[in-house]
């Protein structure tokens, strides 16, 4: 299995992986153009793992200059329990640390039991001291 940086040309395979994964919601922000721009703004922070040229795991990672953010950490079901998810997020945390970012967040749907259990098992802390608010300037219900 090969870990490598994510490329915008991976987009069709990533969308297939996202759509096949329960608990993952696709939004307008997951379009090809939005993904291309995200990768350009966050060079060296987004990764895939391939097995025989098939993408079987991925993570998207970015930062705001102070905090890191993970999105779409996904491992295909047949490849789970092999340490691939931890390998991906550890790579992100290492790269973020190298640019001076020591705290990272991930947003997980409350009803995604598999993902919530994964993050807790890896020592991530469920925050109950903050509220998460969103504002959408778009008229799209899928923004």
CSV table of N, CA and C in Angstrom, one decimal:
chain,number,residue,atom,x,y,z
A,1,UNK,N,0.8,-1.2,0.0
A,1,UNK,CA,0.0,0.0,0.0
A,1,UNK,C,0.9,1.2,0.0
A,2,UNK,N,0.5,2.2,-0.8
A,2,UNK,CA,1.3,3.4,-1.0
A,2,UNK,C,0.5,4.7,-0.5
A,3,UNK,N,1.2,5.4,0.5
A,3,UNK,CA,0.6,6.7,0.9
A,3,UNK,C,1.3,7.7,0.0
A,4,UNK,N,0.4,8.6,-0.5
A,4,UNK,CA,1.0,9.7,-1.4
A,4,UNK,C,0.1,10.9,-1.2
A,5,UNK,N,0.6,12.1,-1.7
A,5,UNK,CA,-0.2,13.3,-1.6
A,5,UNK,C,-1.4,13.2,-2.6
A,6,UNK,N,-2.5,13.8,-2.1
A,6,UNK,CA,-3.7,13.8,-2.9
A,6,UNK,C,-3.5,14.8,-4.1
A,7,UNK,N,-4.1,14.4,-5.2
A,7,UNK,CA,-4.0,15.3,-6.4
A,7,UNK,C,-5.5,15.6,-6.8
A,8,UNK,N,-5.6,16.8,-7.5
A,8,UNK,CA,-7.0,17.1,-7.9
A,8,UNK,C,-7.5,16.1,-8.9
A,9,UNK,N,-6.6,15.4,-9.7
A,9,UNK,CA,-7.1,14.4,-10.6
A,9,UNK,C,-7.7,13.1,-9.9
A,10,UNK,N,-7.5,13.0,-8.6
A,10,UNK,CA,-8.1,12.0,-7.8
A,10,UNK,C,-9.5,12.2,-7.5
A,11,UNK,N,-10.1,13.4,-7.8
A,11,UNK,CA,-11.4,13.7,-7.5
A,11,UNK,C,-12.5,12.7,-7.8
A,12,UNK,N,-12.6,12.2,-9.0
A,12,UNK,CA,-13.6,11.2,-9.3
A,12,UNK,C,-13.6,10.0,-8.4
A,13,UNK,N,-12.4,9.5,-8.1
A,13,UNK,CA,-12.2,8.3,-7.2
A,13,UNK,C,-12.6,8.7,-5.8
A,14,UNK,N,-12.2,9.9,-5.4
A,14,UNK,CA,-12.6,10.3,-4.0
A,14,UNK,C,-14.1,10.4,-3.8
A,15,UNK,N,-14.8,11.0,-4.8
A,15,UNK,CA,-16.2,11.1,-4.8
A,15,UNK,C,-16.9,9.7,-4.7
A,16,UNK,N,-16.4,8.8,-5.4
A,16,UNK,CA,-16.9,7.4,-5.4
A,16,UNK,C,-16.7,6.8,-3.9
A,17,UNK,N,-15.5,7.1,-3.4
A,17,UNK,CA,-15.2,6.6,-2.0
A,17,UNK,C,-16.2,7.3,-1.0
A,18,UNK,N,-16.4,8.6,-1.1
A,18,UNK,CA,-17.2,9.4,-0.2
A,18,UNK,C,-18.7,8.8,-0.3
A,19,UNK,N,-19.2,8.6,-1.5
A,19,UNK,CA,-20.5,8.2,-1.7
A,19,UNK,C,-20.8,6.8,-1.2
A,20,UNK,N,-19.8,6.0,-1.1
A,20,UNK,CA,-19.9,4.6,-0.6
A,20,UNK,C,-19.7,4.5,0.9
A,21,UNK,N,-19.5,5.6,1.5
A,21,UNK,CA,-19.2,5.6,3.0
A,21,UNK,C,-20.3,6.2,3.8
A,22,UNK,N,-21.0,5.3,4.6
A,22,UNK,CA,-22.1,5.9,5.4
A,22,UNK,C,-21.5,6.9,6.4
A,23,UNK,N,-22.3,7.9,6.7
A,23,UNK,CA,-21.8,9.0,7.6
A,23,UNK,C,-21.1,10.1,7.0
A,24,UNK,N,-20.9,10.1,5.7
A,24,UNK,CA,-20.2,11.1,5.0
A,24,UNK,C,-21.2,11.9,4.1
A,25,UNK,N,-21.3,13.2,4.3
A,25,UNK,CA,-22.2,14.0,3.5
A,25,UNK,C,-21.4,14.8,2.4
A,26,UNK,N,-21.9,14.7,1.2
A,26,UNK,CA,-21.3,15.5,0.1
A,26,UNK,C,-22.0,16.8,0.0
A,27,UNK,N,-21.2,17.9,-0.1
A,27,UNK,CA,-21.7,19.2,-0.2
A,27,UNK,C,-21.1,19.9,-1.5
A,28,UNK,N,-21.6,21.0,-1.8
A,28,UNK,CA,-21.1,21.8,-2.9
A,28,UNK,C,-19.6,22.0,-2.8
A,29,UNK,N,-19.1,22.1,-1.6
A,29,UNK,CA,-17.7,22.3,-1.3
A,29,UNK,C,-16.8,21.1,-1.7
A,30,UNK,N,-17.5,20.0,-2.1
A,30,UNK,CA,-16.8,18.8,-2.5
A,30,UNK,C,-16.7,18.7,-4.1
A,31,UNK,N,-17.0,19.8,-4.7
A,31,UNK,CA,-17.0,19.8,-6.2
A,31,UNK,C,-15.5,19.7,-6.6
A,32,UNK,N,-15.3,19.4,-7.9
A,32,UNK,CA,-13.9,19.4,-8.4
A,32,UNK,C,-13.2,20.7,-8.2
A,33,UNK,N,-13.8,21.8,-8.6
A,33,UNK,CA,-13.1,23.1,-8.5
A,33,UNK,C,-12.8,23.4,-7.0
A,34,UNK,N,-13.8,23.2,-6.1
A,34,UNK,CA,-13.5,23.5,-4.7
A,34,UNK,C,-12.4,22.6,-4.1
A,35,UNK,N,-12.4,21.4,-4.5
A,35,UNK,CA,-11.3,20.5,-4.1
A,35,UNK,C,-10.0,20.9,-4.6
A,36,UNK,N,-9.9,21.3,-5.9
A,36,UNK,CA,-8.7,21.7,-6.5
A,36,UNK,C,-8.2,23.0,-5.7
A,37,UNK,N,-9.0,23.9,-5.4
A,37,UNK,CA,-8.6,25.1,-4.7
A,37,UNK,C,-8.2,24.8,-3.3
A,38,UNK,N,-8.8,23.8,-2.6
A,38,UNK,CA,-8.5,23.4,-1.3
A,38,UNK,C,-7.1,22.8,-1.3
A,39,UNK,N,-6.8,22.0,-2.3
A,39,UNK,CA,-5.5,21.3,-2.3
A,39,UNK,C,-4.4,22.4,-2.6
A,40,UNK,N,-4.7,23.3,-3.4
A,40,UNK,CA,-3.8,24.4,-3.8
A,40,UNK,C,-3.5,25.3,-2.5
A,41,UNK,N,-4.5,25.6,-1.7
A,41,UNK,CA,-4.3,26.4,-0.5
A,41,UNK,C,-3.6,25.6,0.6
A,42,UNK,N,-3.7,24.3,0.6
A,42,UNK,CA,-3.1,23.5,1.6
A,42,UNK,C,-2.1,22.4,1.1
A,43,UNK,N,-1.1,22.9,0.4
A,43,UNK,CA,-0.1,22.0,-0.2
A,43,UNK,C,0.6,21.1,0.8
A,44,UNK,N,0.7,19.8,0.4
A,44,UNK,CA,1.5,18.9,1.3
A,44,UNK,C,0.7,18.4,2.5
A,45,UNK,N,-0.6,18.6,2.6
A,45,UNK,CA,-1.4,18.3,3.8
A,45,UNK,C,-2.5,17.2,3.5
A,46,UNK,N,-2.7,16.9,2.3
A,46,UNK,CA,-3.8,16.0,1.9
A,46,UNK,C,-3.3,14.7,1.3
A,47,UNK,N,-3.8,13.6,1.8
A,47,UNK,CA,-3.2,12.3,1.4
A,47,UNK,C,-4.2,11.2,1.0
A,48,UNK,N,-3.7,10.3,0.2
A,48,UNK,CA,-4.5,9.1,-0.1
A,48,UNK,C,-3.6,7.9,0.1
A,49,UNK,N,-4.2,6.8,0.3
A,49,UNK,CA,-3.5,5.5,0.3
A,49,UNK,C,-4.1,4.6,-0.8
A,50,UNK,N,-3.2,4.1,-1.6
A,50,UNK,CA,-3.6,3.3,-2.7
A,50,UNK,C,-3.2,1.8,-2.5
A,51,UNK,N,-4.0,0.9,-3.0
A,51,UNK,CA,-3.7,-0.5,-3.0
A,51,UNK,C,-3.9,-0.9,-4.5
A,52,UNK,N,-2.8,-1.3,-5.2
A,52,UNK,CA,-2.9,-1.6,-6.6
A,52,UNK,C,-3.6,-0.5,-7.4
A,53,UNK,N,-3.2,0.7,-7.2
A,53,UNK,CA,-3.7,1.9,-7.9
A,53,UNK,C,-5.1,2.2,-7.6
A,54,UNK,N,-5.7,1.6,-6.6
A,54,UNK,CA,-7.1,2.0,-6.2
A,54,UNK,C,-7.0,2.8,-4.9
A,55,UNK,N,-7.7,3.9,-4.8
A,55,UNK,CA,-7.6,4.7,-3.6
A,55,UNK,C,-8.5,4.0,-2.6
A,56,UNK,N,-7.9,3.6,-1.5
A,56,UNK,CA,-8.7,2.8,-0.5
A,56,UNK,C,-8.8,3.6,0.8
A,57,UNK,N,-8.2,4.8,0.9
A,57,UNK,CA,-8.2,5.6,2.1
A,57,UNK,C,-7.8,7.0,1.7
A,58,UNK,N,-8.3,8.0,2.5
A,58,UNK,CA,-8.0,9.4,2.2
A,58,UNK,C,-8.2,10.3,3.4
A,59,UNK,N,-7.5,11.4,3.4
A,59,UNK,CA,-7.8,12.5,4.4
A,59,UNK,C,-7.5,13.8,3.8
A,60,UNK,N,-8.4,14.7,4.1
A,60,UNK,CA,-8.2,16.1,3.6
A,60,UNK,C,-7.8,16.9,4.9
A,61,UNK,N,-6.8,17.8,4.8
A,61,UNK,CA,-6.3,18.5,5.9
A,61,UNK,C,-6.0,20.0,5.5
A,62,UNK,N,-6.4,20.9,6.3
A,62,UNK,CA,-6.1,22.3,6.0
A,62,UNK,C,-5.9,23.0,7.3
A,63,UNK,N,-5.6,24.3,7.2
A,63,UNK,CA,-5.4,25.1,8.5
A,63,UNK,C,-5.8,26.6,8.2
A,64,UNK,N,-6.0,27.3,9.3
A,64,UNK,CA,-6.3,28.7,9.2
A,64,UNK,C,-5.1,29.6,9.7
A,65,UNK,N,-4.0,29.0,9.8
A,65,UNK,CA,-2.8,29.7,10.3
A,65,UNK,C,-2.6,29.5,11.8
A,66,UNK,N,-3.6,29.1,12.5
A,66,UNK,CA,-3.6,28.8,14.0
A,66,UNK,C,-4.0,27.4,14.3
A,67,UNK,N,-5.0,26.9,13.7
A,67,UNK,CA,-5.5,25.5,14.0
A,67,UNK,C,-5.6,24.7,12.7
A,68,UNK,N,-5.4,23.4,12.9
A,68,UNK,CA,-5.6,22.5,11.8
A,68,UNK,C,-7.0,21.9,11.7
A,69,UNK,N,-7.4,21.5,10.6
A,69,UNK,CA,-8.8,20.9,10.4
A,69,UNK,C,-8.7,19.7,9.5
A,70,UNK,N,-9.2,18.6,9.9
A,70,UNK,CA,-9.3,17.4,9.1
A,70,UNK,C,-10.7,17.2,8.6
A,71,UNK,N,-10.8,16.8,7.4
A,71,UNK,CA,-12.1,16.4,6.8
A,71,UNK,C,-11.9,15.1,6.0
A,72,UNK,N,-13.0,14.4,5.9
A,72,UNK,CA,-13.1,13.2,5.1
A,72,UNK,C,-12.0,12.2,5.3
A,73,UNK,N,-11.7,11.9,6.5
A,73,UNK,CA,-10.8,10.7,6.8
A,73,UNK,C,-11.7,9.5,6.6
A,74,UNK,N,-11.3,8.8,5.5
A,74,UNK,CA,-12.1,7.6,5.1
A,74,UNK,C,-11.2,6.4,4.8
A,75,UNK,N,-11.6,5.3,5.3
A,75,UNK,CA,-10.9,4.0,5.0
A,75,UNK,C,-12.0,3.1,4.5
A,76,UNK,N,-11.8,2.5,3.3
A,76,UNK,CA,-12.8,1.5,2.8
A,76,UNK,C,-13.0,0.4,3.9
A,77,UNK,N,-14.2,-0.1,4.0
A,77,UNK,CA,-14.4,-1.1,5.1
A,77,UNK,C,-13.5,-2.3,5.1
A,78,UNK,N,-13.2,-2.9,3.9
A,78,UNK,CA,-12.3,-4.0,3.8
A,78,UNK,C,-10.9,-3.8,4.3
A,79,UNK,N,-10.5,-2.5,4.5
A,79,UNK,CA,-9.1,-2.1,4.9
A,79,UNK,C,-9.1,-1.5,6.3
A,80,UNK,N,-10.2,-1.5,7.0
A,80,UNK,CA,-10.2,-1.0,8.3
A,80,UNK,C,-9.5,-2.0,9.3
A,81,UNK,N,-9.2,-1.4,10.5
A,81,UNK,CA,-8.5,-2.2,11.5
A,81,UNK,C,-7.1,-2.6,11.1
A,82,UNK,N,-6.5,-1.8,10.2
A,82,UNK,CA,-5.1,-2.1,9.7
A,82,UNK,C,-4.2,-0.9,10.0
A,83,UNK,N,-4.7,0.1,10.7
A,83,UNK,CA,-3.9,1.3,11.1
A,83,UNK,C,-3.8,2.3,10.0
A,84,UNK,N,-4.6,2.2,9.0
A,84,UNK,CA,-4.5,3.2,7.9
A,84,UNK,C,-5.0,4.6,8.3
A,85,UNK,N,-6.1,4.6,9.0
A,85,UNK,CA,-6.7,5.9,9.4
A,85,UNK,C,-5.7,6.6,10.3
A,86,UNK,N,-5.1,5.9,11.2
A,86,UNK,CA,-4.1,6.5,12.1
A,86,UNK,C,-2.9,7.0,11.3
A,87,UNK,N,-2.5,6.2,10.4
A,87,UNK,CA,-1.4,6.6,9.5
A,87,UNK,C,-1.7,7.9,8.8
A,88,UNK,N,-2.9,8.0,8.3
A,88,UNK,CA,-3.3,9.3,7.6
A,88,UNK,C,-3.3,10.5,8.5
A,89,UNK,N,-4.0,10.3,9.6
A,89,UNK,CA,-4.1,11.5,10.5
A,89,UNK,C,-2.8,11.9,11.1
A,90,UNK,N,-1.9,10.9,11.4
A,90,UNK,CA,-0.6,11.1,12.0
A,90,UNK,C,0.2,11.9,11.0
A,91,UNK,N,0.2,11.5,9.7
A,91,UNK,CA,0.9,12.3,8.7
A,91,UNK,C,0.5,13.7,8.6
A,92,UNK,N,-0.8,14.0,8.7
A,92,UNK,CA,-1.4,15.3,8.8
A,92,UNK,C,-0.8,16.1,10.0
A,93,UNK,N,-0.9,15.5,11.2
A,93,UNK,CA,-0.5,16.1,12.4
A,93,UNK,C,1.0,16.5,12.3
A,94,UNK,N,1.8,15.6,11.8
A,94,UNK,CA,3.2,15.8,11.6
A,94,UNK,C,3.5,17.0,10.7
A,95,UNK,N,2.8,17.0,9.6
A,95,UNK,CA,3.0,18.1,8.6
A,95,UNK,C,2.5,19.5,9.3
A,96,UNK,N,1.4,19.4,10.0
A,96,UNK,CA,0.9,20.6,10.6
A,96,UNK,C,1.9,21.1,11.7
A,97,UNK,N,2.4,20.2,12.5
A,97,UNK,CA,3.4,20.6,13.5
A,97,UNK,C,4.6,21.2,12.9
A,98,UNK,N,5.0,20.7,11.7
A,98,UNK,CA,6.2,21.3,11.1
A,98,UNK,C,6.0,22.7,10.7
A,99,UNK,N,4.8,23.2,10.5
A,99,UNK,CA,4.5,24.6,10.2
A,99,UNK,C,4.0,25.4,11.4
A,100,UNK,N,4.1,24.8,12.6
A,100,UNK,CA,3.8,25.5,13.8
A,100,UNK,C,2.4,25.4,14.3
A,101,UNK,N,1.6,24.4,13.8
A,101,UNK,CA,0.2,24.3,14.2
A,101,UNK,C,0.1,23.0,15.1
A,102,UNK,N,-0.2,23.3,16.3
A,102,UNK,CA,-0.2,22.2,17.4
A,102,UNK,C,-1.6,21.7,17.8
A,103,UNK,N,-2.6,22.3,17.3
A,103,UNK,CA,-4.0,21.9,17.7
A,103,UNK,C,-4.8,21.7,16.4
A,104,UNK,N,-5.5,20.6,16.4
A,104,UNK,CA,-6.2,20.2,15.2
A,104,UNK,C,-7.6,19.8,15.6
A,105,UNK,N,-8.6,20.1,14.7
A,105,UNK,CA,-10.0,19.7,15.0
A,105,UNK,C,-10.5,18.9,13.9
A,106,UNK,N,-11.6,18.1,14.2
A,106,UNK,CA,-12.3,17.4,13.2
A,106,UNK,C,-13.8,17.5,13.6
A,107,UNK,N,-14.7,17.6,12.6
A,107,UNK,CA,-16.1,17.7,12.8
A,107,UNK,C,-16.7,16.3,12.4
A,108,UNK,N,-17.4,15.7,13.3
A,108,UNK,CA,-18.0,14.4,13.0
A,108,UNK,C,-19.5,14.4,13.3
A,109,UNK,N,-20.3,13.9,12.4
A,109,UNK,CA,-21.8,13.9,12.7
A,109,UNK,C,-22.0,13.1,13.9
A,110,UNK,N,-22.9,13.6,14.8
A,110,UNK,CA,-23.2,12.9,16.0
A,110,UNK,C,-23.7,11.5,15.8
A,111,UNK,N,-24.4,11.2,14.7
A,111,UNK,CA,-24.9,9.9,14.5
A,111,UNK,C,-24.0,8.9,13.7
A,112,UNK,N,-22.7,9.4,13.5
A,112,UNK,CA,-21.7,8.5,12.9
A,112,UNK,C,-20.9,7.8,14.0
A,113,UNK,N,-21.5,6.7,14.5
A,113,UNK,CA,-21.0,6.0,15.6
A,113,UNK,C,-19.6,5.4,15.3
A,114,UNK,N,-19.4,4.9,14.1
A,114,UNK,CA,-18.0,4.3,13.8
A,114,UNK,C,-17.0,5.4,13.9
A,115,UNK,N,-17.2,6.5,13.3
A,115,UNK,CA,-16.2,7.6,13.3
A,115,UNK,C,-16.0,8.2,14.7
A,116,UNK,N,-17.1,8.4,15.4
A,116,UNK,CA,-16.9,8.9,16.8
A,116,UNK,C,-16.1,7.9,17.7
A,117,UNK,N,-16.4,6.7,17.6
A,117,UNK,CA,-15.7,5.7,18.3
A,117,UNK,C,-14.2,5.7,17.9
A,118,UNK,N,-13.9,5.8,16.7
A,118,UNK,CA,-12.5,5.8,16.2
A,118,UNK,C,-11.8,7.0,16.8
A,119,UNK,N,-12.3,8.2,16.8
A,119,UNK,CA,-11.6,9.4,17.3
A,119,UNK,C,-11.4,9.3,18.8
A,120,UNK,N,-12.4,8.8,19.5
A,120,UNK,CA,-12.2,8.6,20.9
A,120,UNK,C,-11.1,7.6,21.2
A,121,UNK,N,-11.1,6.5,20.5
A,121,UNK,CA,-10.1,5.5,20.7
A,121,UNK,C,-8.7,5.9,20.4
A,122,UNK,N,-8.6,7.0,19.7
A,122,UNK,CA,-7.2,7.5,19.3
A,122,UNK,C,-6.8,8.7,20.2
A,123,UNK,N,-7.6,8.9,21.3
A,123,UNK,CA,-7.2,10.0,22.2
A,123,UNK,C,-7.7,11.4,21.9
A,124,UNK,N,-8.5,11.5,20.9
A,124,UNK,CA,-9.1,12.8,20.6
A,124,UNK,C,-10.2,13.1,21.6
A,125,UNK,N,-10.4,14.3,22.0
A,125,UNK,CA,-11.3,14.7,23.0
A,125,UNK,C,-12.6,15.3,22.4
A,126,UNK,N,-13.7,14.8,22.8
A,126,UNK,CA,-15.0,15.3,22.4
A,126,UNK,C,-15.2,16.6,23.2
A,127,UNK,N,-15.4,17.7,22.4
A,127,UNK,CA,-15.6,19.0,23.0
A,127,UNK,C,-17.1,19.2,23.3
A,128,UNK,N,-17.3,19.5,24.6
A,128,UNK,CA,-18.7,19.8,25.0
A,128,UNK,C,-18.8,21.2,25.6
A,129,UNK,N,-17.7,21.9,25.5
A,129,UNK,CA,-17.6,23.3,26.1
A,129,UNK,C,-17.8,24.4,25.0
A,130,UNK,N,-18.0,24.0,23.8
A,130,UNK,CA,-18.2,25.0,22.7
A,130,UNK,C,-19.4,24.6,21.9
A,131,UNK,N,-20.0,25.6,21.3
A,131,UNK,CA,-21.1,25.4,20.3
A,131,UNK,C,-20.6,25.6,18.9
A,132,UNK,N,-21.0,24.9,18.0
A,132,UNK,CA,-20.6,25.1,16.6
A,132,UNK,C,-21.7,25.7,15.8
A,133,UNK,N,-21.5,26.9,15.2
A,133,UNK,CA,-22.5,27.6,14.5
A,133,UNK,C,-22.0,27.7,13.0
A,134,UNK,N,-22.9,27.7,12.1
A,134,UNK,CA,-22.6,27.9,10.7
A,134,UNK,C,-23.5,29.0,10.1
A,135,UNK,N,-23.0,29.7,9.1
A,135,UNK,CA,-23.7,30.7,8.4
A,135,UNK,C,-23.5,30.4,6.9
A,136,UNK,N,-24.5,30.4,6.1
A,136,UNK,CA,-24.4,30.2,4.7
A,136,UNK,C,-24.8,31.4,3.9
A,137,UNK,N,-23.9,31.9,3.1
A,137,UNK,CA,-24.3,33.1,2.3
A,137,UNK,C,-24.9,32.6,0.9
A,138,UNK,N,-24.8,31.4,0.6
A,138,UNK,CA,-25.3,30.8,-0.6
A,138,UNK,C,-26.8,30.5,-0.5
A,139,UNK,N,-27.5,30.5,-1.6
A,139,UNK,CA,-28.9,30.0,-1.5
A,139,UNK,C,-29.1,28.5,-1.7
A,140,UNK,N,-27.9,27.9,-2.0
A,140,UNK,CA,-27.9,26.4,-2.1
A,140,UNK,C,-28.2,25.7,-0.8
A,141,UNK,N,-29.1,24.8,-0.8
A,141,UNK,CA,-29.3,24.0,0.5
A,141,UNK,C,-28.2,23.0,0.7
A,142,UNK,N,-27.3,22.8,-0.2
A,142,UNK,CA,-26.2,21.9,-0.1
A,142,UNK,C,-24.9,22.6,0.0
A,143,UNK,N,-24.9,23.8,0.4
A,143,UNK,CA,-23.6,24.6,0.5
A,143,UNK,C,-22.7,24.0,1.6
